[in-house]
Short mmCIF file of C-alpha atoms in Angstrom, two decimals:
data_model
loop_
_atom_site.label_atom_id
_atom_site.label_comp_id
_atom_site.label_asym_id
_atom_site.label_seq_id
_atom_site.Cartn_x
_atom_site.Cartn_y
_atom_site.Cartn_z
CA MET A 21 16.35 31.63 4.96
CA VAL A 22 14.49 31.09 1.68
CA ARG A 23 14.67 33.78 -0.98
CA ILE A 24 12.91 33.44 -4.30
CA ASP A 25 13.44 36.15 -6.89
CA SER A 26 11.62 36.40 -10.22
CA LEU A 27 11.05 32.66 -10.40
CA GLU A 28 9.84 31.40 -13.74
CA PHE A 29 8.87 27.79 -14.23
CA ALA A 30 6.80 25.92 -16.79
CA TYR A 31 5.81 22.32 -17.40
CA LYS A 32 6.55 22.03 -21.11
CA LYS A 33 4.41 24.90 -22.41
CA LYS A 34 2.20 25.42 -19.35
CA ALA A 35 3.62 28.27 -17.33
CA VAL A 36 3.32 27.85 -13.56
CA PHE A 37 5.39 30.75 -12.25
CA GLU A 38 6.06 33.95 -14.13
CA GLY A 39 8.21 36.11 -11.89
CA LEU A 40 7.31 34.83 -8.42
CA ASN A 41 8.97 36.56 -5.46
CA LEU A 42 8.89 35.27 -1.91
CA GLU A 43 10.96 35.49 1.22
CA LEU A 44 10.59 33.08 4.11
CA LYS A 45 12.33 33.47 7.43
CA ALA A 46 13.39 31.11 10.20
CA GLY A 47 11.25 30.81 13.30
CA HIS A 48 7.92 30.64 11.49
CA ILE A 49 5.42 28.04 10.38
CA TYR A 50 4.11 29.15 7.02
CA GLY A 51 0.74 27.97 5.79
CA LEU A 52 0.80 27.76 2.00
CA LEU A 53 -2.75 27.83 0.71
CA GLY A 54 -4.16 27.83 -2.79
CA LYS A 55 -6.46 26.15 -5.27
CA ASN A 56 -5.57 22.90 -7.00
CA GLY A 57 -2.97 23.43 -9.70
CA THR A 58 -1.83 26.87 -8.54
CA GLY A 59 1.73 25.66 -8.06
CA LYS A 60 2.02 24.94 -4.32
CA SER A 61 3.63 21.53 -4.74
CA THR A 62 5.73 22.82 -7.62
CA LEU A 63 7.01 25.60 -5.36
CA LEU A 64 7.92 23.12 -2.62
CA ARG A 65 9.66 20.85 -5.11
CA THR A 66 11.59 23.80 -6.50
CA MET A 67 12.76 24.71 -3.00
CA MET A 68 13.77 21.08 -2.47
CA GLY A 69 15.79 20.92 -5.70
CA LEU A 70 13.51 18.42 -7.41
CA LEU A 71 12.48 20.90 -10.10
CA PHE A 72 14.79 23.45 -11.67
CA PRO A 73 13.74 27.06 -12.35
CA ASP A 74 13.61 28.14 -15.99
CA ASN A 75 14.61 31.62 -14.84
CA GLY A 76 15.08 33.47 -11.58
CA ILE A 77 16.79 32.65 -8.31
CA VAL A 78 15.92 30.17 -5.60
CA ASN A 79 18.23 30.50 -2.65
CA VAL A 80 17.86 28.35 0.44
CA PHE A 81 20.26 29.36 3.24
CA GLY A 82 22.91 30.17 0.65
CA TYR A 83 22.51 27.04 -1.45
CA THR A 84 21.08 26.62 -4.91
CA PRO A 85 18.64 23.71 -4.39
CA SER A 86 18.86 22.43 -7.98
CA ARG A 87 22.49 21.42 -7.40
CA ARG A 88 21.28 18.97 -4.72
CA GLN A 89 24.50 19.13 -2.75
CA PRO A 90 24.66 16.82 0.29
CA ALA A 91 25.32 19.77 2.64
CA PHE A 92 22.04 21.31 1.46
CA LEU A 93 20.01 18.09 1.41
CA GLN A 94 20.92 17.21 5.00
CA GLU A 95 19.39 20.51 6.15
CA VAL A 96 16.04 20.11 4.37
CA PHE A 97 13.33 17.48 4.48
CA MET A 98 10.14 17.19 2.52
CA VAL A 99 7.06 15.29 3.60
CA ALA A 100 5.52 14.72 0.20
CA GLU A 101 1.85 13.97 -0.37
CA GLU A 102 2.81 10.77 -2.17
CA PHE A 103 5.71 9.04 -0.51
CA TYR A 104 7.56 5.76 -0.57
CA PHE A 105 8.85 3.43 2.11
CA PRO A 106 11.00 0.38 1.43
CA PRO A 107 9.78 -3.03 2.65
CA VAL A 108 11.75 -2.93 5.91
CA SER A 109 10.88 -2.45 9.59
CA VAL A 110 10.70 1.01 11.17
CA GLU A 111 13.90 0.24 13.10
CA LYS A 112 15.80 -0.72 9.96
CA TYR A 113 14.50 2.32 8.11
CA VAL A 114 15.79 4.62 10.82
CA LYS A 115 19.06 2.70 11.07
CA CYS A 116 19.91 3.22 7.41
CA ASN A 117 18.42 6.69 6.80
CA ALA A 118 19.05 8.63 10.02
CA PRO A 119 22.87 8.77 9.59
CA PHE A 120 22.40 11.05 6.60
CA TYR A 121 20.93 13.76 8.85
CA PRO A 122 23.52 15.05 11.35
CA ALA A 123 20.90 16.56 13.69
CA PHE A 124 18.72 13.45 13.77
CA ASN A 125 17.45 12.77 17.27
CA HIS A 126 16.68 9.09 17.90
CA GLU A 127 15.02 9.69 21.26
CA GLN A 128 12.75 12.28 19.69
CA PHE A 129 11.82 9.88 16.88
CA TRP A 130 10.78 7.05 19.20
CA TYR A 131 8.94 9.51 21.43
CA LEU A 132 7.00 10.90 18.45
CA LEU A 133 6.22 7.40 17.26
CA GLN A 134 4.86 6.64 20.69
CA GLU A 135 2.77 9.81 20.54
CA PHE A 136 1.40 8.63 17.19
CA GLU A 137 0.78 5.16 18.67
CA ILE A 138 2.87 3.32 16.08
CA PRO A 139 4.36 0.00 17.22
CA ARG A 140 8.15 -0.02 17.09
CA GLY A 141 8.93 -3.23 15.20
CA ASN A 142 6.28 -2.96 12.47
CA GLN A 143 7.10 -3.57 8.83
CA LEU A 144 6.60 -0.35 6.86
CA ASP A 145 5.03 -2.02 3.82
CA GLN A 146 2.37 -3.64 6.01
CA MET A 147 1.19 -0.38 7.56
CA SER A 148 -1.85 1.64 6.52
CA TYR A 149 -1.38 4.89 4.60
CA GLY A 150 -2.12 6.93 7.73
CA GLN A 151 0.37 4.97 9.85
CA LYS A 152 3.07 5.33 7.22
CA LYS A 153 2.42 9.04 7.04
CA LYS A 154 2.83 9.31 10.80
CA VAL A 155 6.17 7.47 10.59
CA LEU A 156 7.28 9.85 7.87
CA ILE A 157 6.20 12.90 9.87
CA ALA A 158 7.99 11.58 12.97
CA PHE A 159 11.12 10.94 10.91
CA ALA A 160 10.93 14.36 9.27
CA LEU A 161 10.61 16.15 12.60
CA SER A 162 13.41 14.11 14.18
CA CYS A 163 15.79 15.06 11.36
CA ASN A 164 15.70 18.57 12.86
CA THR A 165 16.49 20.14 9.53
CA ARG A 166 16.56 23.90 9.18
CA LEU A 167 13.88 23.77 6.49
CA LEU A 168 10.92 21.42 6.66
CA LEU A 169 8.48 21.26 3.76
CA MET A 170 5.16 19.51 4.21
CA ASP A 171 2.77 18.89 1.36
CA GLU A 172 -0.73 18.07 2.62
CA PRO A 173 0.57 16.50 5.84
CA THR A 174 -2.87 15.86 7.32
CA ASN A 175 -4.25 14.07 4.26
CA GLY A 176 -5.06 10.51 5.21
CA LEU A 177 -4.88 11.14 8.95
CA ASP A 178 -7.93 10.38 11.10
CA ILE A 179 -9.38 12.91 13.56
CA MET A 180 -7.28 11.70 16.49
CA SER A 181 -4.13 11.65 14.39
CA LYS A 182 -4.73 15.21 13.22
CA SER A 183 -4.92 16.29 16.81
CA GLN A 184 -1.70 14.37 17.58
CA PHE A 185 -0.10 16.03 14.55
CA ARG A 186 -0.96 19.51 15.82
CA LYS A 187 0.42 18.62 19.23
CA VAL A 188 3.78 17.35 17.97
CA MET A 189 4.13 20.19 15.47
CA ALA A 190 3.64 22.76 18.20
CA GLY A 191 6.54 21.18 20.06
CA VAL A 192 9.11 21.31 17.26
CA ALA A 193 8.79 24.88 16.02
CA THR A 194 11.98 26.67 17.09
CA GLU A 195 13.65 29.96 16.23
CA ASP A 196 16.17 28.38 13.86
CA LYS A 197 13.68 26.37 11.80
CA CYS A 198 11.42 27.29 8.97
CA ILE A 199 8.41 25.07 8.39
CA ILE A 200 6.24 25.38 5.30
CA ILE A 201 2.96 23.51 5.23
CA SER A 202 1.00 23.35 2.02
CA THR A 203 -2.58 22.34 2.59
CA HIS A 204 -6.22 22.53 1.57
CA GLN A 205 -7.38 21.48 4.98
CA VAL A 206 -6.90 24.84 6.63
CA ARG A 207 -8.96 24.02 9.71
CA ASP A 208 -6.46 21.29 10.64
CA LEU A 209 -3.70 23.84 10.96
CA GLU A 210 -5.44 26.99 12.15
CA THR A 211 -3.75 26.90 15.53
CA LEU A 212 -0.32 26.04 14.16
CA ILE A 213 0.42 28.45 11.38
CA ASP A 214 1.82 31.89 12.17
CA PHE A 215 2.19 33.13 8.61
CA ILE A 216 -0.41 32.82 5.87
CA THR A 217 0.70 32.64 2.25
CA ILE A 218 -2.00 32.34 -0.38
CA MET A 219 -1.10 31.47 -3.95
CA ASP A 220 -3.17 31.82 -7.06
CA ASN A 221 -2.18 31.21 -10.66
CA GLY A 222 1.47 30.98 -9.78
CA THR A 223 1.60 34.27 -7.91
CA ILE A 224 1.60 35.15 -4.22
CA ARG A 225 -1.69 36.90 -3.53
CA PHE A 226 -1.43 37.18 0.22
CA HIS A 227 1.56 36.86 2.53
CA HIS A 228 1.02 38.14 6.08
CA HIS A 229 1.77 37.27 9.67
CA ILE A 230 -1.10 36.14 11.89
CA GLU A 231 -0.49 39.10 14.23
CA GLN A 232 -0.85 41.53 11.34
CA ILE A 233 -4.05 39.82 10.19
CA GLN A 234 -5.43 40.06 13.71
CA ARG A 235 -4.52 43.72 13.82
CA ILE A 236 -6.28 44.49 10.56
CA LEU A 237 -9.16 42.07 10.15
CA GLN A 238 -11.92 41.07 12.45
CA PHE A 239 -13.77 37.81 11.99
CA GLY A 240 -17.28 37.98 13.34
CA PHE A 241 -20.71 36.46 13.24
CA SER A 242 -23.98 38.34 13.04
CA PHE A 243 -27.36 36.93 13.95
CA GLU A 244 -28.99 40.03 12.44
CA LYS A 245 -30.09 40.31 8.82
CA THR A 246 -27.99 43.40 8.33
CA LEU A 247 -24.21 43.28 8.37
CA PRO A 248 -21.83 45.98 9.63
CA GLU A 249 -21.33 48.69 7.02
CA ASP A 250 -17.60 48.14 6.78
CA THR A 251 -17.91 44.41 6.01
CA ILE A 252 -15.27 43.29 3.54
CA TYR A 253 -16.54 39.78 3.03
CA SER A 254 -19.47 37.77 4.30
CA GLU A 255 -21.08 34.40 3.83
CA GLY A 256 -24.43 33.11 4.92
CA ALA A 257 -24.83 30.50 7.60
CA LEU A 258 -27.94 28.76 8.95
CA THR A 259 -28.54 31.25 11.74
CA GLY A 260 -26.93 34.40 10.40
CA HIS A 261 -23.85 35.66 8.63
CA ALA A 262 -20.15 35.17 9.14
CA PHE A 263 -18.23 38.25 8.12
CA ILE A 264 -14.82 39.86 7.91
CA ARG A 265 -14.40 43.53 8.48
CA LYS A 266 -11.60 45.92 9.10
CA VAL A 267 -10.69 46.27 12.73
CA GLU A 268 -11.53 49.65 14.16
CA ASN A 269 -9.73 49.17 17.40
CA SER A 270 -7.25 46.31 17.48
CA LYS A 271 -7.64 46.02 21.22
CA GLU A 272 -11.26 44.97 20.73
CA ASN A 273 -10.35 42.18 18.35
CA THR A 274 -11.00 38.68 19.72
CA GLY A 275 -8.05 37.34 17.74
CA LYS A 276 -9.82 34.34 16.27
CA ILE A 277 -9.02 33.93 12.60
CA ASP A 278 -11.14 31.78 10.33
CA LEU A 279 -8.55 30.66 7.79
CA GLU A 280 -11.09 29.17 5.43
CA MET A 281 -13.03 32.40 5.29
CA LEU A 282 -9.87 34.45 4.90
CA TYR A 283 -8.85 32.24 2.00
CA LYS A 284 -12.22 32.73 0.32
CA ALA A 285 -12.11 36.45 0.97
CA VAL A 286 -8.68 36.77 -0.65
CA ASN A 287 -9.92 34.87 -3.66
CA LEU A 288 -13.29 36.58 -4.01
CA LYS A 289 -12.74 40.04 -2.53
CA GLY A 290 -9.02 40.34 -3.04
CA ASP A 291 -9.00 44.08 -3.74
CA ALA A 292 -10.82 44.96 -0.51
CA ILE A 293 -8.46 42.78 1.51
CA TYR A 294 -5.39 44.29 -0.16
CA ALA A 295 -6.74 47.78 0.45
CA ALA A 296 -7.14 47.01 4.14
CA PHE A 297 -3.56 45.77 4.38
CA ALA A 298 -2.20 48.60 2.24
CA ALA A 299 -3.63 51.08 4.71
CA ASP A 300 -1.74 49.33 7.52
CA VAL A 301 1.57 49.82 5.70
CA MET B 14 32.32 18.88 3.61
CA ASN B 15 33.16 17.36 0.25
CA GLN B 16 30.12 17.75 -1.97
CA LEU B 17 31.29 15.25 -4.59
CA PHE B 18 32.54 12.29 -2.62
CA SER B 19 32.85 11.32 1.02
CA LEU B 20 33.86 7.76 1.85
CA LYS B 21 31.80 7.78 5.05
CA ARG B 22 28.69 8.96 3.22
CA TRP B 23 29.21 6.49 0.39
CA LEU B 24 29.55 3.59 2.83
CA GLN B 25 26.35 4.73 4.52
CA LEU B 26 24.66 4.79 1.13
CA MET B 27 25.96 1.31 0.29
CA ARG B 28 24.73 0.04 3.64
CA ARG B 29 21.32 1.61 3.06
CA HIS B 30 21.11 0.12 -0.43
CA TRP B 31 22.03 -3.30 0.93
CA ILE B 32 19.54 -3.19 3.84
CA GLU B 33 16.67 -1.94 1.69
CA ASN B 34 17.30 -4.42 -1.12
CA SER B 35 18.65 -7.50 0.65
CA LYS B 36 15.34 -9.34 0.38
CA PHE B 37 15.18 -8.57 -3.35
CA PHE B 38 18.78 -9.72 -3.82
CA LEU B 39 18.09 -12.99 -2.00
CA ILE B 40 14.98 -13.77 -4.03
CA SER B 41 16.73 -12.78 -7.26
CA THR B 42 19.69 -15.05 -6.45
CA LEU B 43 17.35 -17.98 -5.83
CA ALA B 44 15.52 -17.25 -9.09
CA LEU B 45 18.85 -17.02 -10.90
CA LEU B 46 19.94 -20.38 -9.50
CA GLY B 47 16.65 -21.84 -10.70
CA VAL B 48 16.99 -20.42 -14.22
CA ILE B 49 20.61 -21.61 -14.53
CA ALA B 50 19.58 -25.06 -13.29
CA ILE B 51 16.81 -25.24 -15.93
CA ALA B 52 19.27 -24.23 -18.67
CA TYR B 53 21.71 -26.89 -17.48
CA LEU B 54 18.96 -29.50 -17.41
CA PHE B 55 18.25 -28.79 -21.08
CA LEU B 56 21.95 -29.05 -21.82
CA LEU B 57 22.21 -32.35 -20.00
CA ALA B 58 19.00 -33.84 -21.37
CA ASN B 59 19.70 -33.02 -25.01
CA ASN B 60 23.34 -34.08 -25.19
CA HIS B 61 24.81 -37.54 -24.92
CA HIS B 62 28.10 -35.86 -25.65
CA TYR B 63 28.33 -33.23 -22.94
CA GLU B 64 30.83 -30.47 -23.72
CA ALA B 65 31.83 -27.98 -21.04
CA TYR B 66 32.30 -25.50 -23.90
CA SER B 67 28.50 -25.18 -24.08
CA GLU B 68 28.60 -23.97 -20.48
CA LEU B 69 30.90 -21.15 -21.51
CA ILE B 70 28.46 -20.05 -24.21
CA LEU B 71 25.60 -20.34 -21.73
CA TYR B 72 27.54 -18.32 -19.16
CA LEU B 73 28.17 -15.47 -21.59
CA ILE B 74 24.61 -15.39 -22.97
CA GLY B 75 23.24 -15.39 -19.43
CA LEU B 76 25.70 -12.75 -18.28
CA TYR B 77 24.68 -10.36 -21.05
CA LEU B 78 20.96 -11.04 -20.74
CA VAL B 79 20.55 -11.12 -16.95
CA GLY B 80 23.17 -8.39 -16.49
CA SER B 81 21.30 -6.08 -18.85
CA ILE B 82 17.98 -6.73 -17.13
CA PHE B 83 19.53 -6.14 -13.70
CA ALA B 84 21.25 -2.93 -14.83
CA SER B 85 18.11 -1.58 -16.48
CA GLY B 86 16.44 -1.67 -13.05
CA ALA B 87 19.29 0.18 -11.36
CA PHE B 88 17.54 3.54 -11.29
CA ASP B 89 14.07 2.09 -10.91
CA PRO B 90 13.25 4.58 -8.11
CA LEU B 91 13.39 7.42 -10.64
CA GLN B 92 10.60 5.89 -12.68
CA LYS B 93 8.06 6.56 -9.94
CA LYS B 94 7.45 10.01 -8.54
CA GLU B 95 7.30 9.12 -4.85
CA ARG B 96 10.34 6.83 -4.95
CA GLY B 97 12.26 9.25 -7.12
CA MET B 98 11.66 12.14 -4.73
CA ALA B 99 12.94 10.13 -1.77
CA TYR B 100 15.95 8.99 -3.78
CA LEU B 101 16.97 12.36 -5.17
CA THR B 102 16.55 14.19 -1.86
CA LEU B 103 18.62 11.70 0.12
CA PRO B 104 21.67 13.64 1.37
CA ALA B 105 24.34 12.03 -0.82
CA SER B 106 25.96 13.32 -3.99
CA HIS B 107 24.93 12.20 -7.46
CA PHE B 108 28.39 10.69 -7.85
CA GLU B 109 27.98 8.60 -4.70
CA LYS B 110 24.55 7.43 -5.84
CA LEU B 111 25.94 6.44 -9.22
CA LEU B 112 28.98 4.77 -7.68
CA THR B 113 26.69 2.66 -5.49
CA GLN B 114 24.81 1.47 -8.56
CA ILE B 115 28.06 0.78 -10.41
CA PHE B 116 29.31 -1.26 -7.46
CA PHE B 117 26.15 -3.33 -7.21
CA ASN B 118 25.95 -3.86 -10.97
CA LEU B 119 29.58 -4.24 -11.93
CA ILE B 120 31.00 -6.07 -8.93
CA PHE B 121 28.15 -7.47 -6.87
CA PHE B 122 26.03 -8.73 -9.78
CA THR B 123 28.96 -10.20 -11.74
CA LEU B 124 30.25 -11.93 -8.62
CA VAL B 125 26.88 -13.37 -7.58
CA TYR B 126 26.04 -14.42 -11.14
CA SER B 127 29.44 -16.10 -11.60
CA LEU B 128 29.19 -17.85 -8.22
CA CYS B 129 25.69 -19.13 -9.03
CA PHE B 130 26.91 -20.32 -12.40
CA TYR B 131 29.98 -21.93 -10.89
CA ALA B 132 27.87 -23.77 -8.29
CA MET B 133 25.50 -25.09 -10.96
CA SER B 134 28.43 -25.92 -13.25
CA GLU B 135 30.07 -28.01 -10.55
CA LEU B 136 26.80 -29.81 -9.82
CA PHE B 137 25.90 -30.59 -13.44
CA GLU B 138 29.45 -31.46 -14.45
CA PHE B 139 29.50 -33.93 -11.59
CA ILE B 140 26.26 -35.44 -12.91
CA ALA B 141 27.62 -35.50 -16.50
CA LYS B 142 30.90 -37.08 -15.38
CA SER B 143 29.10 -39.69 -13.24
CA ARG B 144 26.83 -40.49 -16.17
CA ALA B 145 29.79 -40.84 -18.54
CA ALA B 146 31.64 -43.02 -16.01
CA ALA B 147 28.63 -45.27 -15.54
CA GLU B 148 27.84 -45.66 -19.26
CA PRO B 149 30.97 -44.73 -21.24
CA LEU B 150 29.60 -46.06 -24.54
CA LYS B 151 26.46 -43.97 -24.37
CA TYR B 152 27.61 -40.75 -22.67
CA HIS B 153 30.71 -38.62 -23.02
CA PHE B 154 32.04 -35.66 -21.12
CA LYS B 155 34.48 -33.18 -22.63
CA PRO B 156 35.95 -30.64 -20.18
CA LEU B 157 37.21 -27.21 -21.19
CA ASP B 158 40.82 -27.31 -22.20
CA TRP B 159 42.15 -23.76 -21.98
CA LYS B 160 45.56 -24.91 -23.30
CA ASN B 161 43.99 -25.84 -26.62
CA PRO B 162 41.33 -23.17 -27.12
CA TYR B 163 38.77 -23.31 -29.88
CA GLY B 164 35.66 -21.33 -30.85
CA ILE B 165 35.44 -18.20 -28.74
CA MET B 166 37.61 -19.51 -25.93
CA ASP B 167 40.61 -17.33 -26.65
CA ILE B 168 38.52 -14.17 -26.93
CA THR B 169 36.33 -14.80 -23.86
CA HIS B 170 38.00 -11.96 -21.96
CA TYR B 171 36.95 -9.52 -24.72
CA PHE B 172 33.34 -10.58 -24.23
CA LEU B 173 33.70 -9.93 -20.51
CA LEU B 174 35.18 -6.49 -21.07
CA ILE B 175 32.50 -5.52 -23.60
CA PHE B 176 29.88 -6.78 -21.14
CA PHE B 177 30.81 -3.98 -18.72
CA GLY B 178 30.18 -1.47 -21.51
CA VAL B 179 26.82 -3.02 -22.36
CA GLN B 180 25.87 -3.09 -18.69
CA ALA B 181 26.85 0.57 -18.32
CA LEU B 182 24.65 1.40 -21.31
CA PHE B 183 21.66 -0.26 -19.65
CA LEU B 184 22.49 1.58 -16.41
CA ALA B 185 22.40 4.90 -18.28
CA GLY B 186 19.23 3.76 -20.06
CA SER B 187 17.52 3.21 -16.70
CA ILE B 188 17.89 6.97 -16.03
CA TYR B 189 17.16 8.10 -19.58
CA PHE B 190 13.96 6.20 -20.18
CA LYS B 191 11.09 6.76 -17.82
CA ARG B 192 9.37 3.49 -18.74
CA PHE B 193 10.38 0.23 -20.42
CA SER B 194 14.03 1.17 -20.11
CA PHE B 195 15.19 -2.38 -20.89
CA ILE B 196 13.25 -2.47 -24.17
CA PHE B 197 14.25 1.03 -25.27
CA THR B 198 17.92 0.51 -24.39
CA THR B 199 17.90 -2.80 -26.27
CA ILE B 200 16.51 -0.96 -29.31
CA VAL B 201 19.26 1.69 -28.99
CA LEU B 202 21.90 -1.03 -28.71
CA ALA B 203 20.47 -2.93 -31.70
CA LEU B 204 20.41 0.27 -33.78
CA PHE B 205 23.99 1.01 -32.80
CA VAL B 206 25.18 -2.50 -33.72
CA MET B 207 23.26 -2.31 -37.01
CA PHE B 208 24.79 1.10 -37.78
CA LEU B 209 28.24 -0.23 -36.97
CA GLY B 210 27.68 -3.18 -39.31
CA TYR B 211 26.34 -0.89 -42.01
CA TYR B 212 29.26 1.51 -41.57
CA LEU B 213 31.84 -1.21 -41.79
CA ASN B 214 30.29 -2.83 -44.84
CA ARG B 215 28.87 0.02 -46.88
CA ILE B 216 30.03 3.48 -45.83
CA GLN B 217 33.65 2.49 -45.33
CA GLY B 218 33.59 0.61 -48.65
CA GLY B 219 32.16 3.68 -50.41
CA LEU B 220 34.49 6.25 -48.88
CA LEU B 221 37.63 4.20 -49.26
CA LYS B 222 37.10 2.81 -52.73
CA GLY B 223 40.03 0.78 -53.95
CA TYR B 224 41.12 -0.02 -50.40
CA TYR B 225 40.17 -2.73 -47.99
CA GLY B 226 40.67 -2.85 -44.27
CA SER B 227 42.51 -5.60 -42.52
CA GLY B 228 42.81 -5.26 -38.77
CA ALA B 229 44.40 -1.89 -38.14
CA SER B 230 45.81 -1.71 -41.67
CA LEU B 231 44.44 -0.32 -44.86
CA ARG B 232 45.49 -2.10 -48.02
CA THR B 233 45.01 -1.29 -51.69
CA LEU B 234 43.45 -3.75 -54.03
CA ASP B 235 46.55 -3.51 -56.19
CA PRO B 236 49.04 -5.78 -54.41
CA SER B 237 52.04 -3.74 -55.61
CA ALA B 238 50.71 -0.46 -54.14
CA LYS B 239 51.27 1.06 -50.69
CA ILE B 240 50.03 -0.44 -47.44
CA TYR B 241 48.95 2.00 -44.71
CA ARG B 242 49.32 0.83 -41.19
CA LEU B 243 48.66 2.57 -37.87
CA PRO B 244 51.56 2.70 -35.42
CA ALA B 245 51.61 -0.25 -33.03
CA ALA B 246 51.22 2.00 -29.95
CA MET B 247 48.14 3.63 -31.46
CA VAL B 248 46.66 0.26 -32.37
CA PHE B 249 47.19 -0.91 -28.81
CA THR B 250 45.66 2.26 -27.32
CA LEU B 251 42.68 2.26 -29.68
CA LYS B 252 41.99 -1.39 -29.02
CA TRP B 253 41.86 -0.95 -25.26
CA VAL B 254 39.94 2.31 -25.48
CA MET B 255 37.36 0.54 -27.63
CA LEU B 256 37.21 -2.36 -25.22
CA LEU B 257 37.28 -0.48 -21.91
CA GLY B 258 36.10 2.98 -22.90
CA TRP B 259 32.39 2.26 -23.27
CA ALA B 260 31.69 1.69 -19.60
CA PRO B 261 33.23 4.98 -18.32
CA LEU B 262 31.57 6.83 -21.20
CA PHE B 263 28.11 5.57 -20.28
CA TRP B 264 28.74 6.13 -16.57
CA LEU B 265 29.58 9.73 -17.39
CA VAL B 266 26.37 10.01 -19.40
CA ALA B 267 24.46 8.49 -16.46
CA TRP B 268 26.05 10.94 -14.02
CA PHE B 269 25.10 13.97 -16.11
CA ARG B 270 21.59 12.64 -16.59
CA LEU B 271 21.19 12.00 -12.85
CA ARG B 272 22.31 15.54 -12.05
CA GLU B 273 19.71 17.03 -14.36
CA LYS B 274 16.91 14.67 -13.37
CA GLU B 275 13.74 16.50 -12.29
CA ILE B 276 10.69 15.00 -10.61
#
C-alpha cells in the first residue's frame, strides 16, 4: 500500500532522510515511534503529499503523493498534531467537507461523536482543544480512507477520552485500511498497534509485527537482585527489575509487550535486539 | 476521474468556501459600507459644489486598494501550518482551488464592492441633490455626463481591466509571500511601475537615440526622415494583450506556485 524507496529529504541544509526504505501494508495499525526531531511528522507529511522528496520514491497505492491529485487525496486523511477548524458548527463542517470523501459514512460520524460525548450542534471554534481533536478523529475515521495518518492523536485527550479513542480505533481497523499512528505516548496505544516501527535519525531502526516480537522477546519482571543470564535489556524499578530477554520457548511467553521498554531497548541496546531478530530470520 | 477539473467537485469547493467564510464576507461587506459612507461624508462635507466625477475617482481608488487587500488574503490558509495542511490535503485539484479564489476575487468581490458603492452613491447623491434643491445658491450638484467625458472618464474601462491584472498579482503574492503578502506585493508592484517608468524615459531614450516614440509609432527627430509604424492589427493585439494579459499570467504563476507549495 505504501512503498518508500531510498527517500532523501532535507529542510534547507538539515538532512532528515538519507535513503529511507519502508513498506507498509493494508490491514495493519502501525505505531511509529521515535525521539523528537527524528522525522516522524516529516515522514507522515511526505506520505500525505505536503512535503516533496528531494530524491527517492514515495508511492501510495500507485499515486505519487506530491502531485496531490484529488483521486489520491480522497483516499487519505491525516489527523495532524496541530489542526484547524473553521468557525462553523459541527453539522456545517460535515456538510461542506464530507462530500469530498466518497466513502464518508454520516451514521458512523454521528455515532463516533456520541461515543466521544460531543454535542451535535456545537460551534467548532468554541470547543476545547480536546473536543476539537475528538471531532477531527471522528471525521477522519468516518472518511473511511484507505490510508489514515495520525500524528500524536492522543495528545490533549483526557484519560477517559484516551480510553474512548482506543475503543473506537479498535472498531475501524479493517483488512483494506492502513493506519499509521505516530506517537510518544506509547502506553496509550499498546493494545491497538500491531506493527511497531521505530525511527531514529531519519532511519528505520526497528520494524516488526507484534506477533514476531512476542515470538522473540519476553518482557518480564524480577523481584530478585540477579537477572536472567540472557537478559537483553533491563531497568530498575522500586521492587525489582523489569527486563527483556530472548524467548526460549515461545509457548511460554505471556505475550505482554511493554512498548516503552522495547523502545528504550532499541535505542540503548539496539545491537542485541537486532541480533535476536536476525536469528529469527 | 478528471484530476484537473470536475464541475461537481468545484461546485462543492465553492459551496464549502462560501459556508466557511460567509460570516467573514458579511462582516467585511458591512465594514466596506461603513468605509465608503465615511469617504462620501468627507466628499459631501468639503464640497459646496458636489461633482459626481469625484465619486468615479473614489470608486477606482477604493477598488484598487480594497481589491488588493482582499486578494492578498486569498491564500491566507497557506500562511499558517495547520490551516495550510487542511487546505492542501482537501480532495480538490490545485486548479479548482485557484479557480475558486479567482471567482471570489474577480467576480464576487467586484460585484459586492460595486453594489456597496452604488448603494452609497445613490444615498449620497440623493442628499447632495436635495441640498442643492433646497439651497441652490449655496450648493450645486453636477452629475456624470458620459456623453461629454472629461478627465479619466473615457479611459475608465482601461482602469477596470488593469485592476484585474493588479488583483491577480496580489492573489499570486498571497501564495508567494509567507507573511505580509500585501506589503511585499505592493513593493513588487511599485518596483515594477518604477522600472517601467525608468525604461520608458531613460533606457528607451538611450537605445533609440535620435528617435522618439509616439503611441505605437517610432519617429525620427528629423521631420523629413522615415516614420516607423507597427501594423494596425499588431497594435490592436498588443494593446489588448497588455490590458488583459496580466491577469491570466499571474493566475498561471499562482497555479504553479500552489502546485509546488510545501508545508
